[in-house]
mmCIF file of N, CA and C in Angstrom:
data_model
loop_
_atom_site.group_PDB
_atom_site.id
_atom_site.type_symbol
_atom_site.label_atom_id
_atom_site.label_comp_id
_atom_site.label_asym_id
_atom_site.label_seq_id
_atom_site.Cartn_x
_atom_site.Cartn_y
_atom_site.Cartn_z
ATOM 1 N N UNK A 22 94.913 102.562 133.256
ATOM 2 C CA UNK A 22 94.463 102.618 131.876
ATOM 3 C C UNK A 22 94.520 104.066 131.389
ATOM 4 N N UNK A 23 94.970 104.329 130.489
ATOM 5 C CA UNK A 23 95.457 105.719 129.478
ATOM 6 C C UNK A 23 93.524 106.489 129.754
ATOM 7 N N UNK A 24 93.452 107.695 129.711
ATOM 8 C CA UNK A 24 92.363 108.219 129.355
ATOM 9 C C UNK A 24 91.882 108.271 127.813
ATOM 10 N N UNK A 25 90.447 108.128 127.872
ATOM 11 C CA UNK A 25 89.974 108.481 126.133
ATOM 12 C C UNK A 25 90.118 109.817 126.150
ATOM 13 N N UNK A 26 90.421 109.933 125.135
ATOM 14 C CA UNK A 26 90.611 111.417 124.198
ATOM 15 C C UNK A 26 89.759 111.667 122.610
ATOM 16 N N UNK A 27 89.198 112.703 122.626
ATOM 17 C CA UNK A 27 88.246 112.693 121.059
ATOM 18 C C UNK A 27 89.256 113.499 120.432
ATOM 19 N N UNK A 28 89.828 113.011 119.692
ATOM 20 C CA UNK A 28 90.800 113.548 118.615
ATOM 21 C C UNK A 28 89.551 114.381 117.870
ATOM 22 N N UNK A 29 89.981 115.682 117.619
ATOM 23 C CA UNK A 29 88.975 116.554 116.522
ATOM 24 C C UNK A 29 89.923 117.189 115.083
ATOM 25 N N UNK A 30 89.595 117.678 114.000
ATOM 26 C CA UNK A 30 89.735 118.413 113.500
ATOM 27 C C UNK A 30 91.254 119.668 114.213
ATOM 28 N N UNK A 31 89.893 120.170 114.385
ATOM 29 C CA UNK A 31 90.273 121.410 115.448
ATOM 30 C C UNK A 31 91.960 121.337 116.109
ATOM 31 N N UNK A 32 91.878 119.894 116.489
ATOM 32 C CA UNK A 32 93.176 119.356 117.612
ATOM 33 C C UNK A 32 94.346 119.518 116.121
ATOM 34 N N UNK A 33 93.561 119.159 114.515
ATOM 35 C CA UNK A 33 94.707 118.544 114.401
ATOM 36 C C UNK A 33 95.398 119.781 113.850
ATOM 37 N N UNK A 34 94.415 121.139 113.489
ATOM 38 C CA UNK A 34 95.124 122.236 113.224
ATOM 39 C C UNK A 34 95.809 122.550 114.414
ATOM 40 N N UNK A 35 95.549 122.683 115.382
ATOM 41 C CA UNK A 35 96.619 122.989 116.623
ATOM 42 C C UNK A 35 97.590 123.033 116.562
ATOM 43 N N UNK A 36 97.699 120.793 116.140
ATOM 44 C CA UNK A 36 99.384 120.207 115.949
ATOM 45 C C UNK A 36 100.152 120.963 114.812
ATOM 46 N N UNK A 37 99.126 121.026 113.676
ATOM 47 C CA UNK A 37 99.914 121.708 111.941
ATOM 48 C C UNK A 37 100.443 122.951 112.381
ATOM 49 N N UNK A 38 99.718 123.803 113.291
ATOM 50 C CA UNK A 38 99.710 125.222 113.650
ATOM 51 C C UNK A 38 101.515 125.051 114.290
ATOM 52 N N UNK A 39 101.585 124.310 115.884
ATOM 53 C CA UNK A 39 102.665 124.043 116.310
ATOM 54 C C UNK A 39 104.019 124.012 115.663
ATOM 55 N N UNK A 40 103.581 122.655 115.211
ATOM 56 C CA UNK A 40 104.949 122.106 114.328
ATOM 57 C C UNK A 40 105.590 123.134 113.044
ATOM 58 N N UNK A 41 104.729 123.463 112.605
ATOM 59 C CA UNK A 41 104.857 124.354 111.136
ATOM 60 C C UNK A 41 105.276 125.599 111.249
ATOM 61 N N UNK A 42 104.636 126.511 111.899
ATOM 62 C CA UNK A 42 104.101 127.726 112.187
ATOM 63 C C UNK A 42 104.798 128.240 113.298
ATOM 64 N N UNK A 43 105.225 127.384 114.603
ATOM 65 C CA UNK A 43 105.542 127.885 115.498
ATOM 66 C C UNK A 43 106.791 127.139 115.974
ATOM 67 N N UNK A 44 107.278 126.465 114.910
ATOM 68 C CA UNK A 44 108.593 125.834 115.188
ATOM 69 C C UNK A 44 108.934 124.799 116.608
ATOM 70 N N UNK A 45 107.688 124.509 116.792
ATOM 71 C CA UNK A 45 107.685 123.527 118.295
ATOM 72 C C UNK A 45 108.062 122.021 117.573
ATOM 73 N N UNK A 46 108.499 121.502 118.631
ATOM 74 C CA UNK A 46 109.225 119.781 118.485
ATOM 75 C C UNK A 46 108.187 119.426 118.522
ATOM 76 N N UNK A 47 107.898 117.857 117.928
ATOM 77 C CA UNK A 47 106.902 116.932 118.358
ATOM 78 C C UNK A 47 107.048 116.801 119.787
ATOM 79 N N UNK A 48 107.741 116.702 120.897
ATOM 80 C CA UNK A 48 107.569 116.549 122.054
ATOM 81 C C UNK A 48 107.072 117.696 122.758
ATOM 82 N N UNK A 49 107.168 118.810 122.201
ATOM 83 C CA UNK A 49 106.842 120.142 122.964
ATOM 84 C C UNK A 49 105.287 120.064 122.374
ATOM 85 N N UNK A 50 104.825 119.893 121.411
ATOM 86 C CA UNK A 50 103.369 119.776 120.271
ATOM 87 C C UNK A 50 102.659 119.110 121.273
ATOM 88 N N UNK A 51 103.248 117.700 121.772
ATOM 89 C CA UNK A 51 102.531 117.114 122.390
ATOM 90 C C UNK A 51 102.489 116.991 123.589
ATOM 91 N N UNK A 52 103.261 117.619 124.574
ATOM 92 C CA UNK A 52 103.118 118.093 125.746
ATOM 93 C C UNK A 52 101.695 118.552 125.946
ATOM 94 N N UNK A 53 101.926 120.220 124.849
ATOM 95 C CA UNK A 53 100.794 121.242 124.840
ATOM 96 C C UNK A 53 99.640 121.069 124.381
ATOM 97 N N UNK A 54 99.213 119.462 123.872
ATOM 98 C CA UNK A 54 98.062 119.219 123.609
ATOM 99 C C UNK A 54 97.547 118.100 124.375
ATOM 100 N N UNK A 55 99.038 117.429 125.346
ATOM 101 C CA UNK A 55 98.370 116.475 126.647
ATOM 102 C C UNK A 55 98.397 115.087 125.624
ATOM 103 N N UNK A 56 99.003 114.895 124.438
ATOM 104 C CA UNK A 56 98.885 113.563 124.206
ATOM 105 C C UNK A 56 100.413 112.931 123.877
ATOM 106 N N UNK A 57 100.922 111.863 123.943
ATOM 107 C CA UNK A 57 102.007 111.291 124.092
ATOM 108 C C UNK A 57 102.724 111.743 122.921
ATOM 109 N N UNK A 58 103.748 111.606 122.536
ATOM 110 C CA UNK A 58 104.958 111.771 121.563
ATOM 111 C C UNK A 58 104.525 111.505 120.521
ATOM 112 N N UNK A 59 104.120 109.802 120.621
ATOM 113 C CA UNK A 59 104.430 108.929 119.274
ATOM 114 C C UNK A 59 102.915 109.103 118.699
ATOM 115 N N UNK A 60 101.936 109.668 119.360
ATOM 116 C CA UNK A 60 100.742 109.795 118.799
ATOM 117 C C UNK A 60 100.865 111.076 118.023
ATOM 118 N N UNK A 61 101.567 111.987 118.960
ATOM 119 C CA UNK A 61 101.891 113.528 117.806
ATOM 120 C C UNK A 61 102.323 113.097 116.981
ATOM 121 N N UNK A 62 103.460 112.249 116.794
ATOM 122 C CA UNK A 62 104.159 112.352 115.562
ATOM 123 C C UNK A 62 103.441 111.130 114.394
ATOM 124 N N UNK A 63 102.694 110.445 114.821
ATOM 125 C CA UNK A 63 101.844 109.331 113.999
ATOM 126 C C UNK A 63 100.982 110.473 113.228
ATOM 127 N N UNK A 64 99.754 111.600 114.033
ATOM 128 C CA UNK A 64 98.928 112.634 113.384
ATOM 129 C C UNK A 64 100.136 113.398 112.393
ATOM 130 N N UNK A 65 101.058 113.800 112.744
ATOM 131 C CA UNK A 65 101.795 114.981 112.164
ATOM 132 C C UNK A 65 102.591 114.362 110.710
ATOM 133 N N UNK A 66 102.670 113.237 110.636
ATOM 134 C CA UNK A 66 103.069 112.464 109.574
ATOM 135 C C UNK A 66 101.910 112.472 108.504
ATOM 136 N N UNK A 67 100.620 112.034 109.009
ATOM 137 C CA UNK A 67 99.422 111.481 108.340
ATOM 138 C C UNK A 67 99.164 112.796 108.015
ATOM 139 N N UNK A 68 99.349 114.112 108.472
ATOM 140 C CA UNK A 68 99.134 115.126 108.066
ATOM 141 C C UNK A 68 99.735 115.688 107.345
ATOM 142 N N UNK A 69 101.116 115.673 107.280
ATOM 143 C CA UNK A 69 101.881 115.924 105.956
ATOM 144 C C UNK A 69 101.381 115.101 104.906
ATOM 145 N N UNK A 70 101.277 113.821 104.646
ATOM 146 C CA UNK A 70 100.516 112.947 103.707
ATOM 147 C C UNK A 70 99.684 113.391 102.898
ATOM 148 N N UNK A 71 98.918 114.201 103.905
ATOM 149 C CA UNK A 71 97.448 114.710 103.371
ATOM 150 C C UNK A 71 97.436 116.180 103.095
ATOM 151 N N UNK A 72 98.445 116.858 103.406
ATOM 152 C CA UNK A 72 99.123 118.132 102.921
ATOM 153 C C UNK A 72 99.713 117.943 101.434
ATOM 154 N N UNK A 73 100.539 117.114 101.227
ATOM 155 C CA UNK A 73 101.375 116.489 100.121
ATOM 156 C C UNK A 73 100.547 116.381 98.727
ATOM 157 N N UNK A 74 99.244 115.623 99.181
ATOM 158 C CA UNK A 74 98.634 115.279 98.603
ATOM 159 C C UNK A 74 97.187 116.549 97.441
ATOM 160 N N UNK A 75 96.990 117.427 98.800
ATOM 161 C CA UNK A 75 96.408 118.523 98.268
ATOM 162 C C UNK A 75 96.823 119.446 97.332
ATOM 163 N N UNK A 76 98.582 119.106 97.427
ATOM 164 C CA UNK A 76 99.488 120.139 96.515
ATOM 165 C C UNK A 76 99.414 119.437 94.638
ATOM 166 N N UNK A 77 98.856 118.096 95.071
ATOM 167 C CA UNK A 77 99.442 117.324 93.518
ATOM 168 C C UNK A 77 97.997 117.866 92.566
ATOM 169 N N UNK A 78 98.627 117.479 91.057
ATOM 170 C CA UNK A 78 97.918 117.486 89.972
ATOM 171 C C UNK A 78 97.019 116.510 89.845
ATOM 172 N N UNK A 79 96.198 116.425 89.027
ATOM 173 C CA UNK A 79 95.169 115.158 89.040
ATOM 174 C C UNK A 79 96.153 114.357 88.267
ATOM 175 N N UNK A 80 97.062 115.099 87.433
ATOM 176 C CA UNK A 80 97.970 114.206 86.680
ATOM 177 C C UNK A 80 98.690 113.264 87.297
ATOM 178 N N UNK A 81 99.586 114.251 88.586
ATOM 179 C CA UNK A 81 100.093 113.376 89.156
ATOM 180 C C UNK A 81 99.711 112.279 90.211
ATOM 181 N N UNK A 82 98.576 112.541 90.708
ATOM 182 C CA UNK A 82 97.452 111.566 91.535
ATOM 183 C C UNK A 82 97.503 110.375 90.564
ATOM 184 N N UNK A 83 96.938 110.546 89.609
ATOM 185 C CA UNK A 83 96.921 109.342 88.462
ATOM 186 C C UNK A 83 97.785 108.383 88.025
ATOM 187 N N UNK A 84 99.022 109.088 88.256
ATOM 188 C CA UNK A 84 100.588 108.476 87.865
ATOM 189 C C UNK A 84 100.918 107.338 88.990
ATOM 190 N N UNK A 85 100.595 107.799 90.321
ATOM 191 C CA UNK A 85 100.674 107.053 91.430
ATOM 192 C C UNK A 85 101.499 107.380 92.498
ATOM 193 N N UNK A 86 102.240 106.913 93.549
ATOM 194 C CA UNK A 86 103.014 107.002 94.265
ATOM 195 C C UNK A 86 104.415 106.993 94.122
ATOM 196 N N UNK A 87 104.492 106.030 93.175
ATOM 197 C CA UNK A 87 105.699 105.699 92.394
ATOM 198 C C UNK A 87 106.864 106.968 92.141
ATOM 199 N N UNK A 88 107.838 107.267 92.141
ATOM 200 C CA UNK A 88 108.333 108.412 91.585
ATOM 201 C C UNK A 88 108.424 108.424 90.498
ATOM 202 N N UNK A 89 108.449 109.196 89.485
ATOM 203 C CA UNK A 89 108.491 108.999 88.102
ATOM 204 C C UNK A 89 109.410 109.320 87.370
ATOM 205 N N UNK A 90 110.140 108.352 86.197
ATOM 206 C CA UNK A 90 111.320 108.198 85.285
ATOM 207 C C UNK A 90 111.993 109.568 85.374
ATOM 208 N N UNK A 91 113.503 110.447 84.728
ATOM 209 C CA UNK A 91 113.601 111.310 84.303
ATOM 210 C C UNK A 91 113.137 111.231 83.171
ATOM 211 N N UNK A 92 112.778 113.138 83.143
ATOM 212 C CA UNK A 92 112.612 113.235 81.932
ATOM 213 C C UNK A 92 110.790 113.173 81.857
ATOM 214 N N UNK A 93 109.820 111.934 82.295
ATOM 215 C CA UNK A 93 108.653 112.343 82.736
ATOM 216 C C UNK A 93 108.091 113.693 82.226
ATOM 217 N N UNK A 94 107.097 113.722 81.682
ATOM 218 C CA UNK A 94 106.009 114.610 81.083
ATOM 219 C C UNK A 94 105.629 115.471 82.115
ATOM 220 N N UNK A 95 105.126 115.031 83.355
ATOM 221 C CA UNK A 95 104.767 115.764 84.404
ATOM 222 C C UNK A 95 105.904 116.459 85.390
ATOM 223 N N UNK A 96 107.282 116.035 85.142
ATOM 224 C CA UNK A 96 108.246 116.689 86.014
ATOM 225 C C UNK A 96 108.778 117.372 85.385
ATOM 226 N N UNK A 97 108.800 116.885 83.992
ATOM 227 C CA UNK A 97 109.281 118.089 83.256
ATOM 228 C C UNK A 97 108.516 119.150 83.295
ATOM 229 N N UNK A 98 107.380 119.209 83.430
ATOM 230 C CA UNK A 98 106.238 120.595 83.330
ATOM 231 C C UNK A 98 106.398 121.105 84.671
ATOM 232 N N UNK A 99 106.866 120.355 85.554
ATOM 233 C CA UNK A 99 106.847 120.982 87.064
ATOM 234 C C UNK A 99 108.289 121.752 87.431
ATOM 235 N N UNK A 100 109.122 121.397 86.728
ATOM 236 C CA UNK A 100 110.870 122.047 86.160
ATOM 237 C C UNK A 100 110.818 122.785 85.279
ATOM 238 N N UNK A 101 110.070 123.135 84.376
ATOM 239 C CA UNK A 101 109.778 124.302 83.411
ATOM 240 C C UNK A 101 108.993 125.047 83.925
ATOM 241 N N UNK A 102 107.753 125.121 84.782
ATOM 242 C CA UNK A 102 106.870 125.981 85.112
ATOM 243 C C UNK A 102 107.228 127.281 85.957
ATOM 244 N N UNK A 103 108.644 126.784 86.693
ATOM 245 C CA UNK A 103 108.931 127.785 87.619
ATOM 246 C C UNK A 103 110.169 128.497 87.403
ATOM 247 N N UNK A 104 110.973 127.907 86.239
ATOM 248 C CA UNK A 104 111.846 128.848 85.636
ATOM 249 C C UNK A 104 111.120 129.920 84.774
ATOM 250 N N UNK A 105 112.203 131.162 85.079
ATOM 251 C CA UNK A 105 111.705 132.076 84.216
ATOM 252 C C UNK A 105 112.276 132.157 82.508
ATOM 253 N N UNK A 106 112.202 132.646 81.876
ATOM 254 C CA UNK A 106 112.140 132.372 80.266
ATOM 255 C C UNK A 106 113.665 132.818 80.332
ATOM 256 N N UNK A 107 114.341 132.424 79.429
ATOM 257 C CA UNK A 107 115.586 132.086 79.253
ATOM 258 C C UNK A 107 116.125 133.181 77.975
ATOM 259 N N UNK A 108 116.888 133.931 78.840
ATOM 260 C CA UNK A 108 117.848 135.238 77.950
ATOM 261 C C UNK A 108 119.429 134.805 78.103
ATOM 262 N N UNK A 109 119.265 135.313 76.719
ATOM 263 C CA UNK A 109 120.417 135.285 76.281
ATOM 264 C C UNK A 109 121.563 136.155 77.095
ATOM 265 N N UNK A 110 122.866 135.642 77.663
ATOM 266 C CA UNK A 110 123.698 136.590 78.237
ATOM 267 C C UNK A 110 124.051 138.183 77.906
ATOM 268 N N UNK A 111 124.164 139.061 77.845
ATOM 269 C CA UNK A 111 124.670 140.477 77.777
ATOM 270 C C UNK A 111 125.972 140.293 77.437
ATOM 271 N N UNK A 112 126.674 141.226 75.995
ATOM 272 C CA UNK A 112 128.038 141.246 76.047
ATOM 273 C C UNK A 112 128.454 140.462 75.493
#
């Protein structure tokens, strides 16, 4: 029978730390934390999810999961926000 393990917090910055930060495989992640493959990569998924999620607008929380139409109110503001203001060519 597999051993119990208390998944913490703590463990799951480890994995974010690994994968992200230190360019380790899910198999190397989970070597170095002693838990199987498919469990790293089940946390490391659910953790992008919840990464993904911290980045959105309340706007876009609201809109849903759905991707949204072109053209969209909110993608358009997210495609305008990061261009810089628009000059005219030289010459």
């Amino acid at each position: 029978m597999p051993r119990s393990l208390k998944w913490t917090l703590d463990l799951d910055v480890k994995l974010e730390r690994l994968i992200d930060f230190q360019g380790a495989t899910i198999r190397c992640a989970a070597k170095q934390l002693g838990v199987s493959r498919s469990f790293a990569q089940r946390r490391a998924k659910l953790l992008a999810i919840q990464s993904q999620r911290r980045h959105c607008s309340e706007a876009r929380e609201a809109a849903g999961v759905e991707p949204l139409r072109a053209g969209h109110p909110i993608t358009w503001s997210a495609i305008c926000s990061d261009l810089p203001p628009f000059q005219a060519p030289l010459g």
